[in-house]
Amino acid sequence: MRSLPIQPTADHPSARTKAARIRCSAAEPTLPTHGTVLVEARTVTGEHHHLQALVGALREQAKDHSGHLGEVHFSDQGDRMRVVNLWRSPDDLRSFVEETHREVLAYRAAVGGFPTVERALWWSTAGTGITAAEAEERAGQLRARGPGPRAFTLGSPVPAPA
C-alpha cells in the first residue's frame, strides 16, 4: 500500500495532532466490464483505539461478502476513518450492514456508546476510477443538500441508471 498525506481540518482535532494518512489498495478491485457499481463512502467517528478494531473487523468482513467488489480507498485520521467500497447493489450493502451489527455492539460495550457513521452512496460506471476527493465531495453534497442522484443513503436509495 502507498500512503499519501492529507490536510488536517479544524473539525477533526486528532488530525491536528497526528499525521493523517490515506492508504490506497495496491491493486484495483476486479470490476464488471459493463454496467454500474454502487460506491459507498463510509466515515466512522469514535474513540480511536476501539475504532481501529471496529473498522478493521468491518474491512475484513467486507472482503468475504459476496456482494463486495473491493475497497478503493482507506483513510485513518485517528478518531475518524473513511473506507470507500464498491458493491454490486444496495441489497448487498444492506445485507453487509446487518451482518456486522455484532461488531458495532461490541464497540458499544467497550466504549459505552455507538460510533457515528456517515454513509454516502452513488452509482458509478464500471471501470471508472473513484478518487478520495470525489468521496469527500459527494459526502459533503449529501450533508448540504440531502439525498439525490449524485449522493444518497440506504434509507433513500436511487435506482441504478439505465
GROMACS .gro file of N, CA and C in nm:
model
  486
    1MET      N    1   0.083  -0.118   0.000
    1MET     CA    2   0.000   0.000   0.000
    1MET      C    3   0.087   0.124   0.000
    2ARG      N    4   0.040   0.228  -0.068
    2ARG     CA    5   0.114   0.353  -0.064
    2ARG      C    6   0.038   0.451   0.023
    3SER      N    7   0.109   0.542   0.086
    3SER     CA    8   0.048   0.638   0.175
    3SER      C    9   0.068   0.778   0.122
    4LEU      N   10  -0.037   0.858   0.128
    4LEU     CA   11  -0.031   0.997   0.086
    4LEU      C   12  -0.081   1.084   0.200
    5PRO      N   13  -0.013   1.194   0.234
    5PRO     CA   14  -0.062   1.279   0.342
    5PRO      C   15  -0.188   1.353   0.299
    6ILE      N   16  -0.278   1.378   0.394
    6ILE     CA   17  -0.393   1.461   0.366
    6ILE      C   18  -0.389   1.580   0.459
    7GLN      N   19  -0.460   1.684   0.425
    7GLN     CA   20  -0.458   1.806   0.502
    7GLN      C   21  -0.546   1.794   0.625
    8PRO      N   22  -0.495   1.827   0.746
    8PRO     CA   23  -0.579   1.826   0.865
    8PRO      C   24  -0.685   1.935   0.854
    9THR      N   25  -0.798   1.911   0.915
    9THR     CA   26  -0.905   2.009   0.916
    9THR      C   27  -0.938   2.048   1.059
   10ALA      N   28  -0.993   2.167   1.074
   10ALA     CA   29  -1.023   2.219   1.207
   10ALA      C   30  -1.128   2.137   1.280
   11ASP      N   31  -1.218   2.069   1.205
   11ASP     CA   32  -1.324   1.994   1.271
   11ASP      C   33  -1.280   1.855   1.316
   12HIS      N   34  -1.154   1.821   1.298
   12HIS     CA   35  -1.103   1.693   1.344
   12HIS      C   36  -0.975   1.716   1.423
   13PRO      N   37  -0.990   1.736   1.556
   13PRO     CA   38  -0.873   1.767   1.639
   13PRO      C   39  -0.762   1.665   1.627
   14SER      N   40  -0.795   1.537   1.613
   14SER     CA   41  -0.688   1.438   1.604
   14SER      C   42  -0.604   1.458   1.478
   15ALA      N   43  -0.664   1.515   1.376
   15ALA     CA   44  -0.590   1.539   1.253
   15ALA      C   45  -0.483   1.646   1.275
   16ARG      N   46  -0.505   1.736   1.371
   16ARG     CA   47  -0.405   1.839   1.401
   16ARG      C   48  -0.289   1.782   1.480
   17THR      N   49  -0.314   1.678   1.560
   17THR     CA   50  -0.211   1.626   1.649
   17THR      C   51  -0.138   1.506   1.594
   18LYS      N   52  -0.194   1.441   1.492
   18LYS     CA   53  -0.132   1.324   1.433
   18LYS      C   54  -0.122   1.344   1.282
   19ALA      N   55  -0.026   1.283   1.223
   19ALA     CA   56  -0.019   1.285   1.077
   19ALA      C   57  -0.126   1.192   1.024
   20ALA      N   58  -0.216   1.246   0.945
   20ALA     CA   59  -0.323   1.164   0.888
   20ALA      C   60  -0.270   1.102   0.759
   21ARG      N   61  -0.315   0.982   0.729
   21ARG     CA   62  -0.269   0.911   0.611
   21ARG      C   63  -0.387   0.853   0.534
   22ILE      N   64  -0.370   0.848   0.403
   22ILE     CA   65  -0.463   0.775   0.318
   22ILE      C   66  -0.386   0.655   0.266
   23ARG      N   67  -0.445   0.539   0.276
   23ARG     CA   68  -0.382   0.421   0.219
   23ARG      C   69  -0.473   0.370   0.108
   24CYS      N   70  -0.418   0.358  -0.009
   24CYS     CA   71  -0.493   0.309  -0.124
   24CYS      C   72  -0.456   0.164  -0.148
   25SER      N   73  -0.551   0.087  -0.192
   25SER     CA   74  -0.523  -0.053  -0.222
   25SER      C   75  -0.417  -0.061  -0.330
   26ALA      N   76  -0.327  -0.157  -0.318
   26ALA     CA   77  -0.219  -0.174  -0.415
   26ALA      C   78  -0.274  -0.213  -0.552
   27ALA      N   79  -0.377  -0.293  -0.554
   27ALA     CA   80  -0.435  -0.336  -0.680
   27ALA      C   81  -0.581  -0.293  -0.684
   28GLU      N   82  -0.625  -0.252  -0.801
   28GLU     CA   83  -0.765  -0.216  -0.817
   28GLU      C   84  -0.851  -0.341  -0.804
   29PRO      N   85  -0.970  -0.327  -0.743
   29PRO     CA   86  -1.057  -0.443  -0.733
   29PRO      C   87  -1.102  -0.487  -0.872
   30THR      N   88  -1.138  -0.613  -0.884
   30THR     CA   89  -1.190  -0.664  -1.009
   30THR      C   90  -1.334  -0.615  -1.025
   31LEU      N   91  -1.356  -0.541  -1.132
   31LEU     CA   92  -1.487  -0.481  -1.154
   31LEU      C   93  -1.555  -0.542  -1.276
   32PRO      N   94  -1.686  -0.534  -1.278
   32PRO     CA   95  -1.755  -0.574  -1.400
   32PRO      C   96  -1.709  -0.484  -1.515
   33THR      N   97  -1.713  -0.534  -1.636
   33THR     CA   98  -1.667  -0.456  -1.751
   33THR      C   99  -1.776  -0.367  -1.808
   34HIS      N  100  -1.898  -0.387  -1.765
   34HIS     CA  101  -2.007  -0.302  -1.813
   34HIS      C  102  -2.107  -0.281  -1.699
   35GLY      N  103  -2.198  -0.188  -1.720
   35GLY     CA  104  -2.299  -0.161  -1.619
   35GLY      C  105  -2.252  -0.063  -1.514
   36THR      N  106  -2.316  -0.069  -1.399
   36THR     CA  107  -2.284   0.025  -1.291
   36THR      C  108  -2.250  -0.051  -1.164
   37VAL      N  109  -2.178   0.017  -1.076
   37VAL     CA  110  -2.145  -0.036  -0.944
   37VAL      C  111  -2.189   0.068  -0.842
   38LEU      N  112  -2.221   0.021  -0.723
   38LEU     CA  113  -2.258   0.110  -0.613
   38LEU      C  114  -2.132   0.146  -0.536
   39VAL      N  115  -2.109   0.275  -0.518
   39VAL     CA  116  -1.995   0.323  -0.442
   39VAL      C  117  -2.045   0.364  -0.304
   40GLU      N  118  -1.976   0.318  -0.201
   40GLU     CA  119  -2.008   0.352  -0.062
   40GLU      C  120  -1.887   0.422  -0.001
   41ALA      N  121  -1.908   0.547   0.042
   41ALA     CA  122  -1.806   0.618   0.120
   41ALA      C  123  -1.857   0.621   0.263
   42ARG      N  124  -1.793   0.540   0.349
   42ARG     CA  125  -1.837   0.527   0.489
   42ARG      C  126  -1.733   0.592   0.580
   43THR      N  127  -1.778   0.690   0.660
   43THR     CA  128  -1.690   0.755   0.757
   43THR      C  129  -1.740   0.718   0.895
   44VAL      N  130  -1.651   0.662   0.977
   44VAL     CA  131  -1.686   0.620   1.112
   44VAL      C  132  -1.603   0.704   1.209
   45THR      N  133  -1.670   0.765   1.307
   45THR     CA  134  -1.604   0.850   1.404
   45THR      C  135  -1.628   0.794   1.543
   46GLY      N  136  -1.523   0.792   1.625
   46GLY     CA  137  -1.537   0.741   1.761
   46GLY      C  138  -1.404   0.737   1.833
   47GLU      N  139  -1.400   0.665   1.944
   47GLU     CA  140  -1.280   0.652   2.027
   47GLU      C  141  -1.175   0.574   1.950
   48HIS      N  142  -1.058   0.634   1.931
   48HIS     CA  143  -0.957   0.583   1.837
   48HIS      C  144  -0.919   0.437   1.857
   49HIS      N  145  -0.880   0.398   1.976
   49HIS     CA  146  -0.832   0.261   1.996
   49HIS      C  147  -0.938   0.158   1.957
   50HIS      N  148  -1.060   0.176   2.003
   50HIS     CA  149  -1.167   0.081   1.972
   50HIS      C  150  -1.216   0.098   1.829
   51LEU      N  151  -1.205   0.219   1.776
   51LEU     CA  152  -1.245   0.243   1.638
   51LEU      C  153  -1.156   0.164   1.541
   52GLN      N  154  -1.027   0.157   1.571
   52GLN     CA  155  -0.936   0.078   1.487
   52GLN      C  156  -0.980  -0.067   1.480
   53ALA      N  157  -1.018  -0.123   1.594
   53ALA     CA  158  -1.062  -0.263   1.597
   53ALA      C  159  -1.193  -0.280   1.519
   54LEU      N  160  -1.287  -0.188   1.539
   54LEU     CA  161  -1.415  -0.197   1.470
   54LEU      C  162  -1.397  -0.187   1.319
   55VAL      N  163  -1.329  -0.083   1.274
   55VAL     CA  164  -1.313  -0.063   1.130
   55VAL      C  165  -1.231  -0.177   1.068
   56GLY      N  166  -1.131  -0.226   1.141
   56GLY     CA  167  -1.054  -0.341   1.092
   56GLY      C  168  -1.142  -0.463   1.072
   57ALA      N  169  -1.230  -0.488   1.169
   57ALA     CA  170  -1.321  -0.603   1.158
   57ALA      C  171  -1.418  -0.585   1.041
   58LEU      N  172  -1.469  -0.463   1.022
   58LEU     CA  173  -1.562  -0.437   0.912
   58LEU      C  174  -1.493  -0.455   0.777
   59ARG      N  175  -1.369  -0.409   0.766
   59ARG     CA  176  -1.294  -0.424   0.641
   59ARG      C  177  -1.272  -0.571   0.609
   60GLU      N  178  -1.239  -0.650   0.710
   60GLU     CA  179  -1.215  -0.794   0.688
   60GLU      C  180  -1.345  -0.864   0.647
   61GLN      N  181  -1.455  -0.829   0.713
   61GLN     CA  182  -1.583  -0.894   0.679
   61GLN      C  183  -1.628  -0.857   0.539
   62ALA      N  184  -1.603  -0.733   0.498
   62ALA     CA  185  -1.642  -0.691   0.363
   62ALA      C  186  -1.573  -0.777   0.258
   63LYS      N  187  -1.446  -0.810   0.281
   63LYS     CA  188  -1.371  -0.891   0.185
   63LYS      C  189  -1.438  -1.025   0.158
   64ASP      N  190  -1.507  -1.080   0.258
   64ASP     CA  191  -1.570  -1.210   0.244
   64ASP      C  192  -1.716  -1.204   0.199
   65HIS      N  193  -1.770  -1.085   0.182
   65HIS     CA  194  -1.910  -1.071   0.143
   65HIS      C  195  -1.923  -1.085  -0.008
   66SER      N  196  -2.018  -1.166  -0.053
   66SER     CA  197  -2.032  -1.195  -0.196
   66SER      C  198  -2.066  -1.071  -0.279
   67GLY      N  199  -2.130  -0.972  -0.222
   67GLY     CA  200  -2.167  -0.852  -0.297
   67GLY      C  201  -2.060  -0.744  -0.299
   68HIS      N  202  -1.952  -0.766  -0.225
   68HIS     CA  203  -1.843  -0.668  -0.216
   68HIS      C  204  -1.749  -0.684  -0.335
   69LEU      N  205  -1.727  -0.575  -0.410
   69LEU     CA  206  -1.640  -0.580  -0.527
   69LEU      C  207  -1.499  -0.534  -0.496
   70GLY      N  208  -1.480  -0.465  -0.384
   70GLY     CA  209  -1.345  -0.423  -0.347
   70GLY      C  210  -1.343  -0.290  -0.274
   71GLU      N  211  -1.232  -0.266  -0.208
   71GLU     CA  212  -1.207  -0.140  -0.138
   71GLU      C  213  -1.117  -0.055  -0.227
   72VAL      N  214  -1.150   0.072  -0.245
   72VAL     CA  215  -1.069   0.158  -0.331
   72VAL      C  216  -0.993   0.266  -0.255
   73HIS      N  217  -1.035   0.299  -0.134
   73HIS     CA  218  -0.964   0.398  -0.052
   73HIS      C  219  -0.983   0.368   0.096
   74PHE      N  220  -0.882   0.402   0.176
   74PHE     CA  221  -0.891   0.396   0.321
   74PHE      C  222  -0.817   0.515   0.379
   75SER      N  223  -0.878   0.583   0.474
   75SER     CA  224  -0.816   0.698   0.539
   75SER      C  225  -0.833   0.685   0.689
   76ASP      N  226  -0.722   0.701   0.764
   76ASP     CA  227  -0.724   0.693   0.910
   76ASP      C  228  -0.675   0.827   0.965
   77GLN      N  229  -0.766   0.900   1.029
   77GLN     CA  230  -0.733   1.029   1.088
   77GLN      C  231  -0.747   1.023   1.240
   78GLY      N  232  -0.719   0.908   1.296
   78GLY     CA  233  -0.727   0.893   1.442
   78GLY      C  234  -0.867   0.859   1.486
   79ASP      N  235  -0.946   0.959   1.519
   79ASP     CA  236  -1.082   0.935   1.566
   79ASP      C  237  -1.184   0.935   1.452
   80ARG      N  238  -1.135   0.938   1.329
   80ARG     CA  239  -1.221   0.941   1.210
   80ARG      C  240  -1.156   0.856   1.103
   81MET      N  241  -1.231   0.755   1.053
   81MET     CA  242  -1.179   0.668   0.948
   81MET      C  243  -1.280   0.661   0.834
   82ARG      N  244  -1.227   0.670   0.711
   82ARG     CA  245  -1.313   0.659   0.593
   82ARG      C  246  -1.268   0.540   0.509
   83VAL      N  247  -1.368   0.462   0.468
   83VAL     CA  248  -1.346   0.349   0.378
   83VAL      C  249  -1.438   0.368   0.259
   84VAL      N  250  -1.382   0.356   0.139
   84VAL     CA  251  -1.463   0.365   0.017
   84VAL      C  252  -1.462   0.226  -0.047
   85ASN      N  253  -1.582   0.169  -0.059
   85ASN     CA  254  -1.601   0.034  -0.112
   85ASN      C  255  -1.690   0.037  -0.235
   86LEU      N  256  -1.677  -0.067  -0.316
   86LEU     CA  257  -1.764  -0.088  -0.430
   86LEU      C  258  -1.850  -0.212  -0.403
   87TRP      N  259  -1.980  -0.200  -0.434
   87TRP     CA  260  -2.076  -0.307  -0.409
   87TRP      C  261  -2.155  -0.334  -0.536
   88ARG      N  262  -2.210  -0.454  -0.544
   88ARG     CA  263  -2.295  -0.489  -0.658
   88ARG      C  264  -2.429  -0.416  -0.653
   89SER      N  265  -2.485  -0.401  -0.531
   89SER     CA  266  -2.620  -0.343  -0.519
   89SER      C  267  -2.644  -0.290  -0.378
   90PRO      N  268  -2.748  -0.206  -0.362
   90PRO     CA  269  -2.786  -0.163  -0.227
   90PRO      C  270  -2.827  -0.281  -0.139
   91ASP      N  271  -2.889  -0.383  -0.197
   91ASP     CA  272  -2.929  -0.500  -0.118
   91ASP      C  273  -2.806  -0.572  -0.061
   92ASP      N  274  -2.700  -0.581  -0.140
   92ASP     CA  275  -2.576  -0.643  -0.091
   92ASP      C  276  -2.517  -0.562   0.023
   93LEU      N  277  -2.516  -0.430   0.009
   93LEU     CA  278  -2.462  -0.344   0.114
   93LEU      C  279  -2.549  -0.355   0.239
   94ARG      N  280  -2.680  -0.354   0.223
   94ARG     CA  281  -2.771  -0.365   0.338
   94ARG      C  282  -2.748  -0.498   0.411
   95SER      N  283  -2.729  -0.604   0.337
   95SER     CA  284  -2.700  -0.735   0.397
   95SER      C  285  -2.571  -0.729   0.478
   96PHE      N  286  -2.468  -0.665   0.424
   96PHE     CA  287  -2.342  -0.649   0.496
   96PHE      C  288  -2.362  -0.571   0.625
   97VAL      N  289  -2.437  -0.462   0.619
   97VAL     CA  290  -2.462  -0.379   0.738
   97VAL      C  291  -2.530  -0.462   0.846
   98GLU      N  292  -2.629  -0.541   0.807
   98GLU     CA  293  -2.699  -0.625   0.904
   98GLU      C  294  -2.607  -0.730   0.964
   99GLU      N  295  -2.518  -0.787   0.882
   99GLU     CA  296  -2.427  -0.891   0.930
   99GLU      C  297  -2.320  -0.837   1.026
  100THR      N  298  -2.293  -0.707   1.022
  100THR     CA  299  -2.187  -0.650   1.106
  100THR      C  300  -2.242  -0.585   1.233
  101HIS      N  301  -2.367  -0.606   1.262
  101HIS     CA  302  -2.428  -0.548   1.382
  101HIS      C  303  -2.356  -0.593   1.510
  102ARG      N  304  -2.311  -0.716   1.512
  102ARG     CA  305  -2.240  -0.771   1.629
  102ARG      C  306  -2.115  -0.689   1.660
  103GLU      N  307  -2.040  -0.649   1.558
  103GLU     CA  308  -1.918  -0.570   1.578
  103GLU      C  309  -1.949  -0.432   1.634
  104VAL      N  310  -2.058  -0.372   1.588
  104VAL     CA  311  -2.099  -0.241   1.638
  104VAL      C  312  -2.140  -0.253   1.784
  105LEU      N  313  -2.209  -0.361   1.820
  105LEU     CA  314  -2.248  -0.382   1.960
  105LEU      C  315  -2.126  -0.405   2.049
  106ALA      N  316  -2.024  -0.473   1.997
  106ALA     CA  317  -1.900  -0.493   2.073
  106ALA      C  318  -1.831  -0.359   2.098
  107TYR      N  319  -1.831  -0.271   1.999
  107TYR     CA  320  -1.775  -0.136   2.016
  107TYR      C  321  -1.851  -0.063   2.126
  108ARG      N  322  -1.984  -0.070   2.120
  108ARG     CA  323  -2.068  -0.003   2.220
  108ARG      C  324  -2.038  -0.055   2.361
  109ALA      N  325  -2.022  -0.186   2.375
  109ALA     CA  326  -1.993  -0.245   2.505
  109ALA      C  327  -1.858  -0.197   2.558
  110ALA      N  328  -1.761  -0.180   2.470
  110ALA     CA  329  -1.628  -0.137   2.512
  110ALA      C  330  -1.620   0.011   2.544
  111VAL      N  331  -1.695   0.093   2.470
  111VAL     CA  332  -1.683   0.239   2.481
  111VAL      C  333  -1.798   0.302   2.559
  112GLY      N  334  -1.914   0.238   2.559
  112GLY     CA  335  -2.029   0.294   2.627
  112GLY      C  336  -2.120   0.374   2.535
  113GLY      N  337  -2.094   0.372   2.408
  113GLY     CA  338  -2.178   0.442   2.310
  113GLY      C  339  -2.147   0.392   2.171
  114PHE      N  340  -2.232   0.429   2.078
  114PHE     CA  341  -2.213   0.387   1.940
  114PHE      C  342  -2.120   0.483   1.867
  115PRO      N  343  -2.048   0.434   1.766
  115PRO     CA  344  -1.971   0.525   1.683
  115PRO      C  345  -2.066   0.603   1.593
  116THR      N  346  -2.022   0.716   1.543
  116THR     CA  347  -2.100   0.791   1.445
  116THR      C  348  -2.063   0.738   1.307
  117VAL      N  349  -2.164   0.704   1.228
  117VAL     CA  350  -2.140   0.651   1.094
  117VAL      C  351  -2.210   0.742   0.994
  118GLU      N  352  -2.132   0.789   0.896
  118GLU     CA  353  -2.187   0.868   0.786
  118GLU      C  354  -2.160   0.789   0.659
  119ARG      N  355  -2.265   0.765   0.582
  119ARG     CA  356  -2.251   0.683   0.461
  119ARG      C  357  -2.311   0.759   0.344
  120ALA      N  358  -2.231   0.780   0.241
  120ALA     CA  359  -2.278   0.841   0.117
  120ALA      C  360  -2.264   0.736   0.007
  121LEU      N  361  -2.368   0.722  -0.073
  121LEU     CA  362  -2.370   0.624  -0.181
  121LEU      C  363  -2.392   0.696  -0.313
  122TRP      N  364  -2.340   0.639  -0.420
  122TRP     CA  365  -2.369   0.686  -0.554
  122TRP      C  366  -2.337   0.575  -0.653
  123TRP      N  367  -2.390   0.590  -0.773
  123TRP     CA  368  -2.366   0.493  -0.879
  123TRP      C  369  -2.250   0.542  -0.965
  124SER      N  370  -2.166   0.447  -1.007
  124SER     CA  371  -2.054   0.479  -1.094
  124SER      C  372  -2.051   0.379  -1.208
  125THR      N  373  -2.005   0.423  -1.322
  125THR     CA  374  -1.989   0.333  -1.435
  125THR      C  375  -1.877   0.235  -1.404
  126ALA      N  376  -1.900   0.110  -1.430
  126ALA     CA  377  -1.799   0.007  -1.405
  126ALA      C  378  -1.669   0.045  -1.475
  127GLY      N  379  -1.559   0.031  -1.402
  127GLY     CA  380  -1.428   0.061  -1.458
  127GLY      C  381  -1.382   0.204  -1.439
  128THR      N  382  -1.470   0.292  -1.390
  128THR     CA  383  -1.433   0.431  -1.367
  128THR      C  384  -1.363   0.443  -1.233
  129GLY      N  385  -1.252   0.516  -1.229
  129GLY     CA  386  -1.180   0.536  -1.103
  129GLY      C  387  -1.257   0.624  -1.006
  130ILE      N  388  -1.246   0.594  -0.879
  130ILE     CA  389  -1.310   0.671  -0.772
  130ILE      C  390  -1.196   0.736  -0.691
  131THR      N  391  -1.200   0.866  -0.676
  131THR     CA  392  -1.094   0.934  -0.600
  131THR      C  393  -1.142   0.965  -0.458
  132ALA      N  394  -1.046   0.985  -0.368
  132ALA     CA  395  -1.078   1.025  -0.231
  132ALA      C  396  -1.147   1.161  -0.232
  133ALA      N  397  -1.105   1.251  -0.321
  133ALA     CA  398  -1.167   1.384  -0.330
  133ALA      C  399  -1.313   1.373  -0.372
  134GLU      N  400  -1.342   1.281  -0.465
  134GLU     CA  401  -1.481   1.262  -0.507
  134GLU      C  402  -1.565   1.211  -0.390
  135ALA      N  403  -1.511   1.118  -0.312
  135ALA     CA  404  -1.585   1.066  -0.197
  135ALA      C  405  -1.616   1.178  -0.099
  136GLU      N  406  -1.520   1.264  -0.072
  136GLU     CA  407  -1.542   1.378   0.019
  136GLU      C  408  -1.646   1.474  -0.037
  137GLU      N  409  -1.638   1.502  -0.166
  137GLU     CA  410  -1.732   1.594  -0.230
  137GLU      C  411  -1.875   1.539  -0.225
  138ARG      N  412  -1.890   1.412  -0.253
  138ARG     CA  413  -2.025   1.354  -0.253
  138ARG      C  414  -2.083   1.345  -0.113
  139ALA      N  415  -2.001   1.312  -0.015
  139ALA     CA  416  -2.048   1.311   0.125
  139ALA      C  417  -2.089   1.452   0.167
  140GLY      N  418  -2.010   1.552   0.130
  140GLY     CA  419  -2.045   1.691   0.161
  140GLY      C  420  -2.173   1.734   0.093
  141GLN      N  421  -2.192   1.691  -0.030
  141GLN     CA  422  -2.314   1.723  -0.104
  141GLN      C  423  -2.437   1.661  -0.035
  142LEU      N  424  -2.423   1.537   0.012
  142LEU     CA  425  -2.532   1.471   0.083
  142LEU      C  426  -2.566   1.546   0.211
  143ARG      N  427  -2.463   1.588   0.286
  143ARG     CA  428  -2.487   1.665   0.409
  143ARG      C  429  -2.557   1.797   0.379
  144ALA      N  430  -2.514   1.866   0.274
  144ALA     CA  431  -2.565   2.000   0.244
  144ALA      C  432  -2.703   1.999   0.178
  145ARG      N  433  -2.727   1.904   0.087
  145ARG     CA  434  -2.849   1.908   0.005
  145ARG      C  435  -2.944   1.793   0.028
  146GLY      N  436  -2.899   1.692   0.102
  146GLY     CA  437  -2.982   1.574   0.120
  146GLY      C  438  -2.969   1.480   0.002
  147PRO      N  439  -3.042   1.368   0.008
  147PRO     CA  440  -3.028   1.265  -0.096
  147PRO      C  441  -3.076   1.311  -0.233
  148GLY      N  442  -3.007   1.261  -0.334
  148GLY     CA  443  -3.041   1.288  -0.473
  148GLY      C  444  -2.959   1.195  -0.560
  149PRO      N  445  -2.964   1.214  -0.691
  149PRO     CA  446  -2.893   1.123  -0.782
  149PRO      C  447  -2.741   1.122  -0.763
  150ARG      N  448  -2.681   1.232  -0.717
  150ARG     CA  449  -2.535   1.236  -0.701
  150ARG      C  450  -2.487   1.178  -0.570
  151ALA      N  451  -2.574   1.170  -0.470
  151ALA     CA  452  -2.538   1.112  -0.340
  151ALA      C  453  -2.667   1.077  -0.266
  152PHE      N  454  -2.673   0.956  -0.214
  152PHE     CA  455  -2.793   0.910  -0.145
  152PHE      C  456  -2.755   0.816  -0.032
  153THR      N  457  -2.854   0.763   0.038
  153THR     CA  458  -2.832   0.674   0.151
  153THR      C  459  -2.909   0.543   0.129
  154LEU      N  460  -2.885   0.446   0.215
  154LEU     CA  461  -2.963   0.322   0.209
  154LEU      C  462  -3.111   0.350   0.237
  155GLY      N  463  -3.138   0.450   0.320
  155GLY     CA  464  -3.277   0.484   0.352
  155GLY      C  465  -3.347   0.563   0.243
  156SER      N  466  -3.270   0.617   0.149
  156SER     CA  467  -3.327   0.694   0.037
  156SER      C  468  -3.255   0.655  -0.091
  157PRO      N  469  -3.265   0.528  -0.129
  157PRO     CA  470  -3.189   0.481  -0.245
  157PRO      C  471  -3.234   0.543  -0.376
  158VAL      N  472  -3.142   0.552  -0.469
  158VAL     CA  473  -3.169   0.597  -0.605
  158VAL      C  474  -3.143   0.478  -0.696
  159PRO      N  475  -3.236   0.447  -0.785
  159PRO     CA  476  -3.214   0.332  -0.875
  159PRO      C  477  -3.089   0.352  -0.961
  160ALA      N  478  -3.028   0.242  -0.997
  160ALA     CA  479  -2.912   0.247  -1.085
  160ALA      C  480  -2.954   0.306  -1.220
  161PRO      N  481  -2.867   0.388  -1.280
  161PRO     CA  482  -2.902   0.443  -1.411
  161PRO      C  483  -2.914   0.331  -1.515
  162ALA      N  484  -3.001   0.355  -1.610
  162ALA     CA  485  -3.023   0.253  -1.716
  162ALA      C  486  -2.910   0.251  -1.815
   0.00000   0.00000   0.00000
